[in-house]
Amino acid sequence: MPFFKEFTHHHSRIFVWKFDEIDTLPPDLIEPENFSRFENYKEKKLSEVLMVRQLLQNFLPGEKILYQNDEPFLQSRKFQISISHSFPFAALAFSEQRIGIDLESFKPKIIRVKDKFIQPEEQHFIPENQSVEYLTVVWSVKESLYKMHHSKYWSLKKHYEVRPFAFSDEMQISCRVHDADFSDEYSAKVWVFDNVVLSLTF
């Protein structure tokens, strides 16, 4: 099942692919400039890379994804892009402005690592009976913020904050990146489908 879903929000479009065993993803979808980056990837991880390339060719034929400081960009610079995978899903976003996206599956094990990324203020609005759902959304929003923001702070707990929200299939969430010298405010559009969460920050 190649193309799966499309999401739009303001000037951003996100295309999602859901892997199917019958999918044919030719290795030559990978740009020659990126062969060394992906040559040692295992089959599942390589499939995620190829799904993104197939999405790109479906909607911008002939375009290339290149990397600078490990950040992906289009060779033409026609749009800003962001990429995420959570097998069997892969997503590619295009926008006229800088964005970040993240795909995460809902898994109970996130409860064990919550202290690595949850601030005390965030813990206060997370209900016990939906902790997996809320924690996954918070994690996903913070990951998308990390991809978008120039600071690239390593601590999702210390420098990335998600404001209170009510969990649903579609959410608009306030968030920020901050340290002692600045506080940059952002919004996240979040969708839930097929046991995954997709976050777009802008």
Short mmCIF file of N, CA and C in Angstrom, two decimals, residues 62-190:
data_model
loop_
_atom_site.label_atom_id
_atom_site.label_comp_id
_atom_site.label_asym_id
_atom_site.label_seq_id
_atom_site.Cartn_x
_atom_site.Cartn_y
_atom_site.Cartn_z
N GLY A 62 12.13 13.90 -9.97
CA GLY A 62 13.45 14.40 -10.32
C GLY A 62 14.15 15.17 -9.22
N GLU A 63 13.45 15.45 -8.13
CA GLU A 63 14.04 16.18 -7.01
C GLU A 63 14.94 15.25 -6.20
N LYS A 64 15.89 15.85 -5.47
CA LYS A 64 16.81 15.09 -4.62
C LYS A 64 16.75 15.60 -3.19
N ILE A 65 16.93 14.68 -2.23
CA ILE A 65 17.16 15.04 -0.84
C ILE A 65 18.66 14.96 -0.57
N LEU A 66 19.22 16.05 -0.10
CA LEU A 66 20.63 16.09 0.27
C LEU A 66 20.74 16.45 1.75
N TYR A 67 21.95 16.46 2.29
CA TYR A 67 22.14 16.71 3.72
C TYR A 67 23.24 17.72 3.96
N GLN A 68 23.01 18.57 4.95
CA GLN A 68 24.03 19.50 5.42
C GLN A 68 23.97 19.50 6.94
N ASN A 69 25.07 19.17 7.58
CA ASN A 69 25.10 19.02 9.05
C ASN A 69 24.01 18.06 9.52
N ASP A 70 23.81 16.98 8.76
CA ASP A 70 22.82 15.93 9.05
C ASP A 70 21.37 16.39 8.90
N GLU A 71 21.14 17.58 8.39
CA GLU A 71 19.77 18.04 8.16
C GLU A 71 19.42 17.88 6.69
N PRO A 72 18.25 17.29 6.38
CA PRO A 72 17.86 17.09 4.99
C PRO A 72 17.36 18.39 4.35
N PHE A 73 17.65 18.54 3.06
CA PHE A 73 17.09 19.66 2.32
C PHE A 73 16.92 19.25 0.86
N LEU A 74 16.05 19.95 0.14
CA LEU A 74 15.85 19.68 -1.27
C LEU A 74 16.96 20.33 -2.08
N GLN A 75 17.44 19.62 -3.08
CA GLN A 75 18.50 20.17 -3.92
C GLN A 75 18.07 21.50 -4.53
N SER A 76 16.80 21.62 -4.92
CA SER A 76 16.31 22.84 -5.55
C SER A 76 16.05 23.97 -4.55
N ARG A 77 15.99 23.61 -3.26
CA ARG A 77 15.64 24.57 -2.20
C ARG A 77 14.23 25.14 -2.42
N LYS A 78 13.41 24.44 -3.18
CA LYS A 78 12.06 24.93 -3.50
C LYS A 78 11.18 25.01 -2.27
N PHE A 79 11.32 24.03 -1.37
CA PHE A 79 10.57 23.99 -0.12
C PHE A 79 11.51 23.63 1.03
N GLN A 80 11.08 23.98 2.24
CA GLN A 80 11.66 23.41 3.45
C GLN A 80 11.08 22.01 3.61
N ILE A 81 11.86 21.06 4.12
CA ILE A 81 11.34 19.71 4.32
C ILE A 81 11.68 19.20 5.72
N SER A 82 10.93 18.19 6.12
CA SER A 82 11.24 17.44 7.33
C SER A 82 10.82 15.99 7.09
N ILE A 83 11.54 15.07 7.72
CA ILE A 83 11.36 13.64 7.49
C ILE A 83 11.21 12.92 8.82
N SER A 84 10.37 11.88 8.84
CA SER A 84 10.29 11.03 10.03
C SER A 84 9.86 9.62 9.62
N HIS A 85 10.24 8.64 10.45
CA HIS A 85 9.85 7.25 10.22
C HIS A 85 9.46 6.60 11.54
N SER A 86 8.51 5.72 11.48
CA SER A 86 8.19 4.82 12.58
C SER A 86 7.56 3.60 11.92
N PHE A 87 8.39 2.62 11.61
CA PHE A 87 7.97 1.49 10.79
C PHE A 87 6.67 0.88 11.32
N PRO A 88 5.69 0.64 10.41
CA PRO A 88 5.74 0.63 8.95
C PRO A 88 5.42 1.96 8.26
N PHE A 89 5.51 3.08 8.99
CA PHE A 89 5.18 4.37 8.40
C PHE A 89 6.44 5.20 8.13
N ALA A 90 6.35 6.02 7.10
CA ALA A 90 7.35 7.04 6.83
C ALA A 90 6.61 8.29 6.38
N ALA A 91 7.16 9.46 6.72
CA ALA A 91 6.48 10.71 6.39
C ALA A 91 7.48 11.72 5.84
N LEU A 92 7.00 12.52 4.90
CA LEU A 92 7.79 13.59 4.30
C LEU A 92 6.93 14.84 4.25
N ALA A 93 7.43 15.94 4.80
CA ALA A 93 6.68 17.19 4.86
C ALA A 93 7.36 18.26 4.02
N PHE A 94 6.53 19.07 3.35
CA PHE A 94 7.00 20.22 2.58
C PHE A 94 6.35 21.47 3.13
N SER A 95 7.08 22.56 3.15
CA SER A 95 6.50 23.82 3.60
C SER A 95 7.29 25.00 3.05
N GLU A 96 6.64 26.17 3.04
CA GLU A 96 7.33 27.39 2.65
C GLU A 96 8.14 27.96 3.82
N GLN A 97 7.90 27.44 5.02
CA GLN A 97 8.63 27.92 6.19
C GLN A 97 9.33 26.75 6.87
N ARG A 98 10.20 27.04 7.81
CA ARG A 98 10.92 25.99 8.53
C ARG A 98 9.93 25.21 9.40
N ILE A 99 10.02 23.88 9.35
CA ILE A 99 9.09 23.01 10.07
C ILE A 99 9.86 21.83 10.65
N GLY A 100 9.18 21.09 11.51
CA GLY A 100 9.70 19.82 12.00
C GLY A 100 8.54 18.85 12.12
N ILE A 101 8.76 17.59 11.73
CA ILE A 101 7.73 16.57 11.92
C ILE A 101 8.31 15.39 12.68
N ASP A 102 7.43 14.64 13.33
CA ASP A 102 7.84 13.42 14.03
C ASP A 102 6.70 12.43 14.05
N LEU A 103 7.02 11.19 13.78
CA LEU A 103 6.09 10.05 13.86
C LEU A 103 6.51 9.16 15.02
N GLU A 104 5.56 8.80 15.87
CA GLU A 104 5.86 7.90 16.98
C GLU A 104 4.71 6.90 17.15
N SER A 105 5.07 5.65 17.43
CA SER A 105 4.07 4.64 17.76
C SER A 105 3.76 4.69 19.25
N PHE A 106 2.54 4.36 19.61
CA PHE A 106 2.17 4.29 21.02
C PHE A 106 2.67 2.97 21.60
N LYS A 107 3.59 3.04 22.57
CA LYS A 107 4.15 1.85 23.19
C LYS A 107 4.25 2.06 24.70
N PRO A 108 3.80 1.09 25.50
CA PRO A 108 3.83 1.25 26.96
C PRO A 108 5.21 1.52 27.54
N LYS A 109 6.27 1.10 26.85
CA LYS A 109 7.62 1.27 27.41
C LYS A 109 8.00 2.74 27.58
N ILE A 110 7.25 3.65 26.97
CA ILE A 110 7.57 5.07 27.12
C ILE A 110 7.44 5.52 28.57
N ILE A 111 6.61 4.82 29.34
CA ILE A 111 6.43 5.16 30.76
C ILE A 111 7.74 5.00 31.52
N ARG A 112 8.55 4.01 31.13
CA ARG A 112 9.80 3.74 31.84
C ARG A 112 10.84 4.84 31.63
N VAL A 113 10.72 5.59 30.54
CA VAL A 113 11.74 6.60 30.24
C VAL A 113 11.22 8.02 30.37
N LYS A 114 10.04 8.18 30.92
CA LYS A 114 9.42 9.51 30.93
C LYS A 114 10.25 10.55 31.67
N ASP A 115 10.99 10.15 32.70
CA ASP A 115 11.77 11.11 33.48
C ASP A 115 12.92 11.72 32.68
N LYS A 116 13.21 11.15 31.54
CA LYS A 116 14.28 11.69 30.69
C LYS A 116 13.81 12.88 29.85
N PHE A 117 12.48 13.03 29.69
CA PHE A 117 12.02 14.11 28.81
C PHE A 117 10.84 14.90 29.35
N ILE A 118 10.24 14.49 30.47
CA ILE A 118 9.06 15.17 31.01
C ILE A 118 9.46 16.14 32.12
N GLN A 119 9.00 17.39 32.01
CA GLN A 119 9.19 18.37 33.08
C GLN A 119 8.09 18.19 34.13
N PRO A 120 8.34 18.59 35.37
CA PRO A 120 7.30 18.47 36.42
C PRO A 120 5.99 19.14 36.03
N GLU A 121 6.07 20.30 35.37
CA GLU A 121 4.85 21.00 34.96
C GLU A 121 4.05 20.19 33.95
N GLU A 122 4.74 19.43 33.12
CA GLU A 122 4.05 18.59 32.13
C GLU A 122 3.41 17.38 32.79
N GLN A 123 4.06 16.83 33.78
CA GLN A 123 3.52 15.66 34.47
C GLN A 123 2.17 15.97 35.09
N HIS A 124 1.95 17.21 35.50
CA HIS A 124 0.72 17.59 36.19
C HIS A 124 -0.53 17.44 35.32
N PHE A 125 -0.40 17.57 34.00
CA PHE A 125 -1.61 17.47 33.16
C PHE A 125 -1.75 16.11 32.47
N ILE A 126 -0.91 15.16 32.83
CA ILE A 126 -0.98 13.82 32.21
C ILE A 126 -1.79 12.88 33.10
N PRO A 127 -2.97 12.44 32.66
CA PRO A 127 -3.79 11.54 33.48
C PRO A 127 -3.20 10.13 33.52
N GLU A 128 -3.30 9.49 34.66
CA GLU A 128 -2.72 8.15 34.81
C GLU A 128 -3.32 7.15 33.84
N ASN A 129 -4.61 7.25 33.60
CA ASN A 129 -5.26 6.24 32.76
C ASN A 129 -5.00 6.45 31.26
N GLN A 130 -4.32 7.54 30.89
CA GLN A 130 -3.94 7.76 29.49
C GLN A 130 -2.47 8.19 29.39
N SER A 131 -1.66 7.68 30.28
CA SER A 131 -0.28 8.14 30.34
C SER A 131 0.49 7.82 29.06
N VAL A 132 0.28 6.65 28.47
CA VAL A 132 0.99 6.29 27.24
C VAL A 132 0.65 7.27 26.13
N GLU A 133 -0.63 7.58 25.99
CA GLU A 133 -1.06 8.49 24.93
C GLU A 133 -0.46 9.88 25.11
N TYR A 134 -0.58 10.42 26.32
CA TYR A 134 -0.08 11.77 26.57
C TYR A 134 1.44 11.84 26.48
N LEU A 135 2.13 10.87 27.05
CA LEU A 135 3.59 10.87 27.01
C LEU A 135 4.10 10.78 25.58
N THR A 136 3.44 9.97 24.76
CA THR A 136 3.87 9.83 23.37
C THR A 136 3.69 11.12 22.60
N VAL A 137 2.58 11.80 22.85
CA VAL A 137 2.36 13.09 22.18
C VAL A 137 3.43 14.10 22.61
N VAL A 138 3.70 14.18 23.91
CA VAL A 138 4.72 15.11 24.40
C VAL A 138 6.07 14.80 23.76
N TRP A 139 6.45 13.53 23.76
CA TRP A 139 7.72 13.13 23.16
C TRP A 139 7.77 13.52 21.68
N SER A 140 6.70 13.25 20.95
CA SER A 140 6.67 13.53 19.52
C SER A 140 6.77 15.02 19.24
N VAL A 141 6.04 15.82 19.99
CA VAL A 141 6.11 17.27 19.80
C VAL A 141 7.52 17.78 20.08
N LYS A 142 8.14 17.28 21.14
CA LYS A 142 9.50 17.72 21.46
C LYS A 142 10.51 17.28 20.39
N GLU A 143 10.33 16.09 19.86
CA GLU A 143 11.22 15.64 18.79
C GLU A 143 11.07 16.52 17.55
N SER A 144 9.84 16.89 17.22
CA SER A 144 9.64 17.75 16.06
C SER A 144 10.19 19.15 16.30
N LEU A 145 10.09 19.63 17.54
CA LEU A 145 10.71 20.91 17.90
C LEU A 145 12.23 20.85 17.73
N TYR A 146 12.81 19.75 18.17
CA TYR A 146 14.27 19.58 18.05
C TYR A 146 14.71 19.67 16.59
N LYS A 147 13.93 19.03 15.71
CA LYS A 147 14.29 19.04 14.29
C LYS A 147 14.19 20.45 13.70
N MET A 148 13.24 21.22 14.18
CA MET A 148 12.98 22.53 13.59
C MET A 148 13.87 23.62 14.14
N HIS A 149 14.17 23.59 15.44
CA HIS A 149 14.82 24.73 16.08
C HIS A 149 16.33 24.70 15.88
N HIS A 150 16.90 25.87 15.63
CA HIS A 150 18.32 25.97 15.30
C HIS A 150 19.25 25.60 16.46
N SER A 151 18.75 25.67 17.71
CA SER A 151 19.63 25.47 18.87
C SER A 151 20.13 24.03 19.02
N LYS A 152 19.28 23.05 18.66
CA LYS A 152 19.63 21.63 18.76
C LYS A 152 20.07 21.24 20.18
N TYR A 153 19.40 21.76 21.18
CA TYR A 153 19.72 21.37 22.55
C TYR A 153 19.49 19.87 22.73
N TRP A 154 20.39 19.23 23.45
CA TRP A 154 20.30 17.77 23.58
C TRP A 154 19.24 17.35 24.58
N SER A 155 18.91 18.20 25.57
CA SER A 155 17.99 17.79 26.64
C SER A 155 16.54 18.16 26.31
N LEU A 156 15.74 17.15 25.97
CA LEU A 156 14.32 17.39 25.72
C LEU A 156 13.59 17.78 26.99
N LYS A 157 14.14 17.40 28.12
CA LYS A 157 13.51 17.73 29.41
C LYS A 157 13.78 19.17 29.81
N LYS A 158 14.99 19.62 29.62
CA LYS A 158 15.40 20.93 30.13
C LYS A 158 14.99 22.09 29.23
N HIS A 159 15.05 21.90 27.92
CA HIS A 159 14.92 23.03 27.00
C HIS A 159 13.67 23.02 26.13
N TYR A 160 12.86 21.97 26.20
CA TYR A 160 11.67 21.86 25.35
C TYR A 160 10.45 21.66 26.24
N GLU A 161 9.44 22.50 26.05
CA GLU A 161 8.26 22.44 26.91
C GLU A 161 6.99 22.32 26.07
N VAL A 162 6.10 21.44 26.50
CA VAL A 162 4.79 21.27 25.87
C VAL A 162 3.73 21.74 26.85
N ARG A 163 2.85 22.60 26.39
CA ARG A 163 1.82 23.15 27.25
C ARG A 163 0.64 22.17 27.38
N PRO A 164 -0.23 22.35 28.38
CA PRO A 164 -1.35 21.42 28.59
C PRO A 164 -2.25 21.29 27.36
N PHE A 165 -2.75 20.07 27.15
CA PHE A 165 -3.64 19.80 26.03
C PHE A 165 -4.59 18.68 26.41
N ALA A 166 -5.65 18.52 25.64
CA ALA A 166 -6.60 17.42 25.82
C ALA A 166 -6.40 16.44 24.67
N PHE A 167 -6.13 15.19 24.98
CA PHE A 167 -5.84 14.19 23.95
C PHE A 167 -7.06 13.93 23.08
N SER A 168 -6.84 13.91 21.76
CA SER A 168 -7.90 13.57 20.81
C SER A 168 -7.23 13.14 19.50
N ASP A 169 -8.03 12.87 18.48
CA ASP A 169 -7.47 12.44 17.20
C ASP A 169 -6.79 13.57 16.44
N GLU A 170 -7.10 14.80 16.81
CA GLU A 170 -6.49 15.96 16.17
C GLU A 170 -6.35 17.07 17.20
N MET A 171 -5.13 17.59 17.36
CA MET A 171 -4.86 18.56 18.43
C MET A 171 -4.02 19.72 17.92
N GLN A 172 -4.22 20.87 18.52
CA GLN A 172 -3.37 22.04 18.32
C GLN A 172 -2.73 22.33 19.68
N ILE A 173 -1.41 22.28 19.76
CA ILE A 173 -0.72 22.33 21.05
C ILE A 173 0.33 23.44 21.04
N SER A 174 0.36 24.22 22.11
CA SER A 174 1.40 25.24 22.27
C SER A 174 2.66 24.61 22.86
N CYS A 175 3.81 25.09 22.43
CA CYS A 175 5.07 24.53 22.90
C CYS A 175 6.16 25.60 22.76
N ARG A 176 7.30 25.32 23.36
CA ARG A 176 8.39 26.30 23.25
C ARG A 176 9.75 25.64 23.42
N VAL A 177 10.78 26.36 22.94
CA VAL A 177 12.18 26.02 23.18
C VAL A 177 12.76 27.18 23.98
N HIS A 178 13.51 26.87 25.04
CA HIS A 178 13.96 27.95 25.91
C HIS A 178 15.27 27.61 26.62
N ASP A 179 15.96 28.65 27.04
CA ASP A 179 17.06 28.53 27.99
C ASP A 179 17.08 29.82 28.81
N ALA A 180 18.18 30.12 29.46
CA ALA A 180 18.23 31.30 30.33
C ALA A 180 18.14 32.60 29.54
N ASP A 181 18.47 32.57 28.25
CA ASP A 181 18.56 33.79 27.46
C ASP A 181 17.40 34.02 26.50
N PHE A 182 16.60 33.01 26.22
CA PHE A 182 15.51 33.22 25.27
C PHE A 182 14.38 32.22 25.52
N SER A 183 13.22 32.53 24.94
CA SER A 183 12.07 31.62 24.96
C SER A 183 11.34 31.78 23.63
N ASP A 184 11.44 30.77 22.76
CA ASP A 184 10.82 30.81 21.44
C ASP A 184 9.53 30.00 21.45
N GLU A 185 8.42 30.66 21.15
CA GLU A 185 7.11 30.02 21.20
C GLU A 185 6.73 29.45 19.84
N TYR A 186 6.11 28.25 19.86
CA TYR A 186 5.69 27.60 18.63
C TYR A 186 4.34 26.93 18.83
N SER A 187 3.78 26.46 17.71
CA SER A 187 2.56 25.66 17.74
C SER A 187 2.85 24.31 17.12
N ALA A 188 2.12 23.31 17.57
CA ALA A 188 2.22 21.97 16.98
C ALA A 188 0.82 21.51 16.57
N LYS A 189 0.72 21.02 15.37
CA LYS A 189 -0.50 20.35 14.91
C LYS A 189 -0.23 18.86 15.02
N VAL A 190 -1.13 18.15 15.69
CA VAL A 190 -0.90 16.74 15.99
C VAL A 190 -2.09 15.91 15.53
#
